Short mmCIF file of C-alpha atoms and ligand atoms in Angstrom, two decimals:
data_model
loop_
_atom_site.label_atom_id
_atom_site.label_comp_id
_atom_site.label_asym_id
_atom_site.label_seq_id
_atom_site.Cartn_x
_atom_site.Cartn_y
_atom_site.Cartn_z
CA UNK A 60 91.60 15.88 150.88
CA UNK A 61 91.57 16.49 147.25
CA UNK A 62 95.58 16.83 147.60
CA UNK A 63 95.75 13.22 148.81
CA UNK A 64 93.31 11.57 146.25
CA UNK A 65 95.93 12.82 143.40
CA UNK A 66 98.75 11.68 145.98
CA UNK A 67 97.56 8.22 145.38
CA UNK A 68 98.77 5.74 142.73
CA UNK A 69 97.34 5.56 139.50
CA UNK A 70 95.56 2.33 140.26
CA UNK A 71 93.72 3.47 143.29
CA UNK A 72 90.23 3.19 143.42
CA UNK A 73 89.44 7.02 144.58
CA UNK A 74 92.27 8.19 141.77
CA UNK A 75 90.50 6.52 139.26
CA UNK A 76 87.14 7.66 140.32
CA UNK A 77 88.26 11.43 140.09
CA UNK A 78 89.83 11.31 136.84
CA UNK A 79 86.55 10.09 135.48
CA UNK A 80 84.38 12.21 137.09
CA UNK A 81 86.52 15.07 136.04
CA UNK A 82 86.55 13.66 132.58
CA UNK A 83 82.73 12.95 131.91
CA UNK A 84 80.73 14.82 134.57
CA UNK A 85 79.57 18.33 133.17
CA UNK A 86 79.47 21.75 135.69
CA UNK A 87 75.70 20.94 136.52
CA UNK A 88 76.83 17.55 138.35
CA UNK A 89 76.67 17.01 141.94
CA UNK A 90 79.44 14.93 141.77
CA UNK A 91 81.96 16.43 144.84
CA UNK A 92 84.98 16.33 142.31
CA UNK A 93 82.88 18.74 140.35
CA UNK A 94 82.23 20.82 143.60
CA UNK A 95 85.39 20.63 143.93
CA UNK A 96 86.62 22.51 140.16
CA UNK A 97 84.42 25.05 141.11
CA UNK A 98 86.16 25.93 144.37
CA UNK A 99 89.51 25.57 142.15
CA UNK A 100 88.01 28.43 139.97
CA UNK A 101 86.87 30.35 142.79
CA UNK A 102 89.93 30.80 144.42
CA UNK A 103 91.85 30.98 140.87
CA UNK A 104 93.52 27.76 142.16
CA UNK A 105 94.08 26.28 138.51
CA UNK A 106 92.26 22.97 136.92
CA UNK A 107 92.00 20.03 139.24
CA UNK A 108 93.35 18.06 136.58
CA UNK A 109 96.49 19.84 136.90
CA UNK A 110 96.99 18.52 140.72
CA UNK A 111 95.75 15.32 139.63
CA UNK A 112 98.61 15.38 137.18
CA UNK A 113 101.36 16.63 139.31
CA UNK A 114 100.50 16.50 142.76
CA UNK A 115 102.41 18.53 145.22
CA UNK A 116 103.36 17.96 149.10
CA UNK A 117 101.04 18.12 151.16
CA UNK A 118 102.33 20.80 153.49
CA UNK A 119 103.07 22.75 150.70
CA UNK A 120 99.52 22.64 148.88
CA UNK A 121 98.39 23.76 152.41
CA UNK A 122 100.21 26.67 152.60
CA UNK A 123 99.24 27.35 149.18
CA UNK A 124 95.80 27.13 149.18
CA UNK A 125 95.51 28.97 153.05
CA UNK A 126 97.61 31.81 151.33
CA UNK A 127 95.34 32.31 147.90
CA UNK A 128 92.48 31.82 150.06
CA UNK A 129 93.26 34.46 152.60
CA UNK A 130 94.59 36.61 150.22
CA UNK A 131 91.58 36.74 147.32
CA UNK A 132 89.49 37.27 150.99
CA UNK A 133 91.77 40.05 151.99
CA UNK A 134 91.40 41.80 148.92
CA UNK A 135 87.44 41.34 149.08
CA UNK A 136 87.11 43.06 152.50
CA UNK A 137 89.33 45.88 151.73
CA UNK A 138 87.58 46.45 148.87
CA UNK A 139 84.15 46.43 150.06
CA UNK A 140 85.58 48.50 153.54
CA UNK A 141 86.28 51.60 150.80
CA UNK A 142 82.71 51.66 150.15
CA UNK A 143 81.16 50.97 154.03
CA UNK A 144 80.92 54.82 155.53
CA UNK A 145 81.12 52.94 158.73
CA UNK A 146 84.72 51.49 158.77
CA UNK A 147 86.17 54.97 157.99
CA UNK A 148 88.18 54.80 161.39
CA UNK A 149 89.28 51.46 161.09
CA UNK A 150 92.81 51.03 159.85
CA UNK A 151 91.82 48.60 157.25
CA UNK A 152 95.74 48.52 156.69
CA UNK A 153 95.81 45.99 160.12
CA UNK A 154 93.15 43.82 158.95
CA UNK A 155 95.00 40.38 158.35
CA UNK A 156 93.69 37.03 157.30
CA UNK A 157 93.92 34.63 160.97
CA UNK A 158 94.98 37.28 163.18
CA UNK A 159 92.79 39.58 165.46
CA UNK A 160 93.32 43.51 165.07
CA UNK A 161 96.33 44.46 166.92
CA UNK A 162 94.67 46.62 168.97
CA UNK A 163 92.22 43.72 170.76
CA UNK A 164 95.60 41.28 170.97
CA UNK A 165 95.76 43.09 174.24
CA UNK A 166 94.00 42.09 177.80
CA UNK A 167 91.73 44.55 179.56
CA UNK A 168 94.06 45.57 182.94
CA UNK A 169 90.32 45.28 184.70
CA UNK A 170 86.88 43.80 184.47
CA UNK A 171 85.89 47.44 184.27
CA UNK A 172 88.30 47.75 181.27
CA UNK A 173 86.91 45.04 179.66
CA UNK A 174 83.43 47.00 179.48
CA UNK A 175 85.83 49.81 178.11
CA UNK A 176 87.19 47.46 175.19
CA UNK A 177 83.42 46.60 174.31
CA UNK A 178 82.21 50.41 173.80
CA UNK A 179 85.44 51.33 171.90
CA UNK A 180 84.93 48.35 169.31
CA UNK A 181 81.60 49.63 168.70
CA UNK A 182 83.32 52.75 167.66
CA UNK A 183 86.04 51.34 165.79
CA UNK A 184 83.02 49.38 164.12
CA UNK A 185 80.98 52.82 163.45
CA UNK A 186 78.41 50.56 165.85
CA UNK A 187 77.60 53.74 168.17
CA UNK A 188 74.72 55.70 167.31
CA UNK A 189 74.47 59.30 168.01
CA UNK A 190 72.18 61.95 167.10
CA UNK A 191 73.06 62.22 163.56
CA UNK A 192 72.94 59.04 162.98
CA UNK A 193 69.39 59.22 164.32
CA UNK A 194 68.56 61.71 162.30
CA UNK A 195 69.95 59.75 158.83
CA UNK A 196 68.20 56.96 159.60
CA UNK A 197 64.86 58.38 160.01
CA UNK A 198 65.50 61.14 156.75
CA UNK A 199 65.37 64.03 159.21
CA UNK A 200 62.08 63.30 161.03
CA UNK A 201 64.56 63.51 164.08
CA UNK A 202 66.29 66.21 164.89
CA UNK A 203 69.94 66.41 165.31
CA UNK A 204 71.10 68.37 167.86
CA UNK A 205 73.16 67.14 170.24
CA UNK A 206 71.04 66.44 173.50
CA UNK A 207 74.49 67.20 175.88
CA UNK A 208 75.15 70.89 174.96
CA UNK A 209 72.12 71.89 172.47
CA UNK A 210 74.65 73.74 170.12
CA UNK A 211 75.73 71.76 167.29
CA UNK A 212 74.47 68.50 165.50
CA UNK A 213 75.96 65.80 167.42
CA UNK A 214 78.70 63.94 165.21
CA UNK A 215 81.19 62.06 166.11
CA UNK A 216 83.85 64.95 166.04
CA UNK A 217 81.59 67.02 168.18
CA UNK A 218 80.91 64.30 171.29
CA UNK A 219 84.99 62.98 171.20
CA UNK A 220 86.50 66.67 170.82
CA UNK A 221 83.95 69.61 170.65
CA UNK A 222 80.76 69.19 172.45
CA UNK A 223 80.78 71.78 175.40
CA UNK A 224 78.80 69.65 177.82
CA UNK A 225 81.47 66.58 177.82
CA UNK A 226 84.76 69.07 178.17
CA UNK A 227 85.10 68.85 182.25
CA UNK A 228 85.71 65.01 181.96
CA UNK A 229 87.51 65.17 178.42
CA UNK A 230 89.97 67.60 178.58
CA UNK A 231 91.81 65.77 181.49
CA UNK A 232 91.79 62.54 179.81
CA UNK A 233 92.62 64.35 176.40
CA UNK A 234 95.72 65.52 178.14
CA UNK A 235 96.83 62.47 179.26
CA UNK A 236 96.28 60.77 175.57
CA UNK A 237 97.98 64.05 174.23
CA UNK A 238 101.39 63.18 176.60
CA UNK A 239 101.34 59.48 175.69
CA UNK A 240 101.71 60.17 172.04
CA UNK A 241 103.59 62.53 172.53
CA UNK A 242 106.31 60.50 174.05
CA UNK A 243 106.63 58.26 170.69
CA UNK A 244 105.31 60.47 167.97
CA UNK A 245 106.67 64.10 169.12
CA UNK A 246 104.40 66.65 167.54
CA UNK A 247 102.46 64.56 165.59
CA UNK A 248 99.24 65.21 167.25
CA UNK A 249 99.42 69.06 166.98
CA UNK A 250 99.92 68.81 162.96
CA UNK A 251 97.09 66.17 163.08
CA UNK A 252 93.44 67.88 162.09
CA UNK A 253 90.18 67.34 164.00
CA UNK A 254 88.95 64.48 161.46
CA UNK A 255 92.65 62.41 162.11
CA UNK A 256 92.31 63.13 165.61
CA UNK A 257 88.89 61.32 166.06
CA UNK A 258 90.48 58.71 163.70
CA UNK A 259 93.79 58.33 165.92
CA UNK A 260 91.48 58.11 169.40
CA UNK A 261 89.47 55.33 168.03
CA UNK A 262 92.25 53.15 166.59
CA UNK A 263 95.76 54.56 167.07
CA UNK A 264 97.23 51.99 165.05
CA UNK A 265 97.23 54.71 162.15
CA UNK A 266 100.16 56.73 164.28
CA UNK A 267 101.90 54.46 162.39
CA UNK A 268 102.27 54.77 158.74
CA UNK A 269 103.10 50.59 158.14
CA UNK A 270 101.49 47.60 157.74
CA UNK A 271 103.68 45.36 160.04
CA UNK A 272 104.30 46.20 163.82
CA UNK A 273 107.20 45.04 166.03
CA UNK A 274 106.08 44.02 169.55
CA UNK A 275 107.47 46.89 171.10
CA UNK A 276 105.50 49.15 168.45
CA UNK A 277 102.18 47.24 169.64
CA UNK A 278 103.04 47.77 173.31
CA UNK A 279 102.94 51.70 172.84
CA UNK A 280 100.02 51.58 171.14
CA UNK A 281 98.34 49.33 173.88
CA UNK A 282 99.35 52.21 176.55
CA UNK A 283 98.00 54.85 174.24
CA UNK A 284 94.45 52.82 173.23
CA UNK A 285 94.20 52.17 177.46
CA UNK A 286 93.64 55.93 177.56
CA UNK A 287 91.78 56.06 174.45
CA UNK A 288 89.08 53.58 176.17
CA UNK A 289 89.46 55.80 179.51
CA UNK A 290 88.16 58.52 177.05
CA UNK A 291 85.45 57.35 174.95
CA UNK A 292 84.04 55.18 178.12
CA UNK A 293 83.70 58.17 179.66
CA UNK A 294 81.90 60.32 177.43
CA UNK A 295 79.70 57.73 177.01
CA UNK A 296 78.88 57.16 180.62
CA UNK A 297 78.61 61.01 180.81
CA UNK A 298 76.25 61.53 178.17
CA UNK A 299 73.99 58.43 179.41
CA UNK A 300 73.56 60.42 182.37
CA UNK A 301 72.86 63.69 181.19
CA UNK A 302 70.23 61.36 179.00
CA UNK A 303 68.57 60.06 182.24
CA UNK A 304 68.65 63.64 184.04
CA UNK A 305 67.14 64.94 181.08
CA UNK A 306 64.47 62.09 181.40
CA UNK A 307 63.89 62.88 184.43
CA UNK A 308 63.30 66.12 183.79
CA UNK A 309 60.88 65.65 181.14
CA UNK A 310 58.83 63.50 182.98
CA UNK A 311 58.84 66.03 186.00
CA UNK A 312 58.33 69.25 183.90
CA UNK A 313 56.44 70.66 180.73
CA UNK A 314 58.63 69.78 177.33
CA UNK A 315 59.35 73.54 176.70
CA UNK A 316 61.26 73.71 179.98
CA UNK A 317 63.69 70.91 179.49
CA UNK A 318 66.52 72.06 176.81
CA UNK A 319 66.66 74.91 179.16
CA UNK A 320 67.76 73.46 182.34
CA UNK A 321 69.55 70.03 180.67
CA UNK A 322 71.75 73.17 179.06
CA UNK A 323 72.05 75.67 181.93
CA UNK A 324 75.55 76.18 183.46
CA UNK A 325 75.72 72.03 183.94
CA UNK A 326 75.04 69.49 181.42
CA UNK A 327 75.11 67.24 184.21
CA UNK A 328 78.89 68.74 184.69
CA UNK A 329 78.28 68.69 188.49
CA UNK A 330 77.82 65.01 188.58
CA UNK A 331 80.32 63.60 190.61
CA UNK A 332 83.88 62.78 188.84
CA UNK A 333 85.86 60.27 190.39
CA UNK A 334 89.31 59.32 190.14
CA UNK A 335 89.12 54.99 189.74
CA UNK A 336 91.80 53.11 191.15
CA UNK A 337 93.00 51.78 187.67
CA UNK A 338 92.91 55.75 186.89
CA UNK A 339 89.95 56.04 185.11
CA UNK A 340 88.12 59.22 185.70
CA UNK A 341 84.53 57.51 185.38
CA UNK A 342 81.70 59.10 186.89
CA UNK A 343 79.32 55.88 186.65
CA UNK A 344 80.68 52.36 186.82
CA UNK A 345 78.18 49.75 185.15
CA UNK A 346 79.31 47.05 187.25
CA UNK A 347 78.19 49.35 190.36
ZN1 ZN B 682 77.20 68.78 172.35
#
């Protein structure tokens, strides 16, 4: 709007109104030209007088000011992302200005898959709380074992690769993720370590060292992320149940018995595991 004030000739009312207000009117005005400096500062846009001098096309002052907007934006978040513990396995390399990650450009194949999508941006979010997170937030008042197997602290490397509880519906699903990668990145995954493997599952967008995709390379990925949300939808389900059963069993026996039988032989392994018929290996489906 500013743009076509300075587009006007020099006799028109609202030009001649601007180049006094920008002449007389100090910072602590109210005066919207003087609102409007500031935002010419902000965003390292120049001197308003400068437009007001020389004005530019509009189209092209557009594009100009979208760009050093986005851009002095861009640089903001990808700043403040190094410091946020929480967006460690987000490729912060496929965050762009107007566009949605590439990895939720893609439909769910399934209203079921759609529940998938939600629980996986949690994790690509660092949304999903598990035991240590628990345990951080309350300085170590609780404890943080993991509640599946009773082994280890439960991290986010133990539930999506380690814990021993979650390994009859993993490992199947693993394989499958495994094979699709495989196909477009031969041997990458075996060189990868545990930390870049957890990283991969929850946005495979890193597979790819580059900050541009073709369509093709986003069509790969969207085969590999449908059995990434297979996986982490499933150990979720899986360890909501073995949360109920163990519940259950609290309310049903005395405390001391409980880590005991939640752990024996099962960890809810004998649940049933069903084969969906978009493939999913799901052994509880929210929608019923
Ligand atoms: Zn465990």
């Amino acid at each position: 709007m500013y743009n076509n004030v300075c587009l006007q000739s020099e006799s028109a009312v609202e030009r001649r109104i601007a180049v006094r207000q920008l002449t007389i009117k100090s910072n602590k005005s109210a005066s919207w030209f003087v609102d409007i400096r500031k935002l010419f500062w902000l965003y390292e846009l120049g001197d308003p007088e400068d437009l007001l001098e020389s004005p530019t096309e509009k189209e092209h002052w557009k594009r100009t000011v979208n760009r050093t907007i986005d851009n002095i934006w861009l640089q903001q978040t990808l700043a403040e992302s190094k410091t946020m513990k929480i967006l460690q396995n987000l490729n912060m390399n496929m965050v762009k200005p107007r566009k949605p990650h590439p990895l939720l450009q893609q439909q769910a194949v399934s209203t079921y898959d759609a529940n998938r999508q939600l629980l996986k941006l949690k994790f690509m979010c660092g949304k999903y709380i598990l035991q240590s997170d628990r345990a951080s937030f309350s300085k170590n008042k609780v404890d943080d074992t993991c509640r599946v197997c009773y082994k280890s602290p439960e991290t986010l490397q133990h539930m999506v690769l380690e814990c021993s509880g979650l390994s009859a519906v993993r490992d199947p699903i693993l394989r499958d993720i495994e094979s699709e990668i495989e196909k477009s990145f031969p041997c990458l995954w075996k060189s990868y370590t545990q930390d870049q493997k957890v990283t991969a599952l929850i946005d495979c967008t890193v597979l790819y060292k580059k900050h541009k995709l073709s369509k093709v390379e986003c069509r790969r990925l969207h085969k590999i992320d449908f059995q990434c949300r297979r996986l982490f939808f499933t150990l979720h389900t899986k360890r909501f149940k073995i949360f109920e059963l163990s519940k259950g069993a609290a309310s049903a026996r005395p405390l001391n018995t409980i880590s005991k039988s939640v752990c024996s032989g099962n960890s809810a392994g004998n649940l049933l595991i069903t084969k969906k018929p978009d493939g999913c290996y799901n052994s509880v489906d929210p929608l019923g």
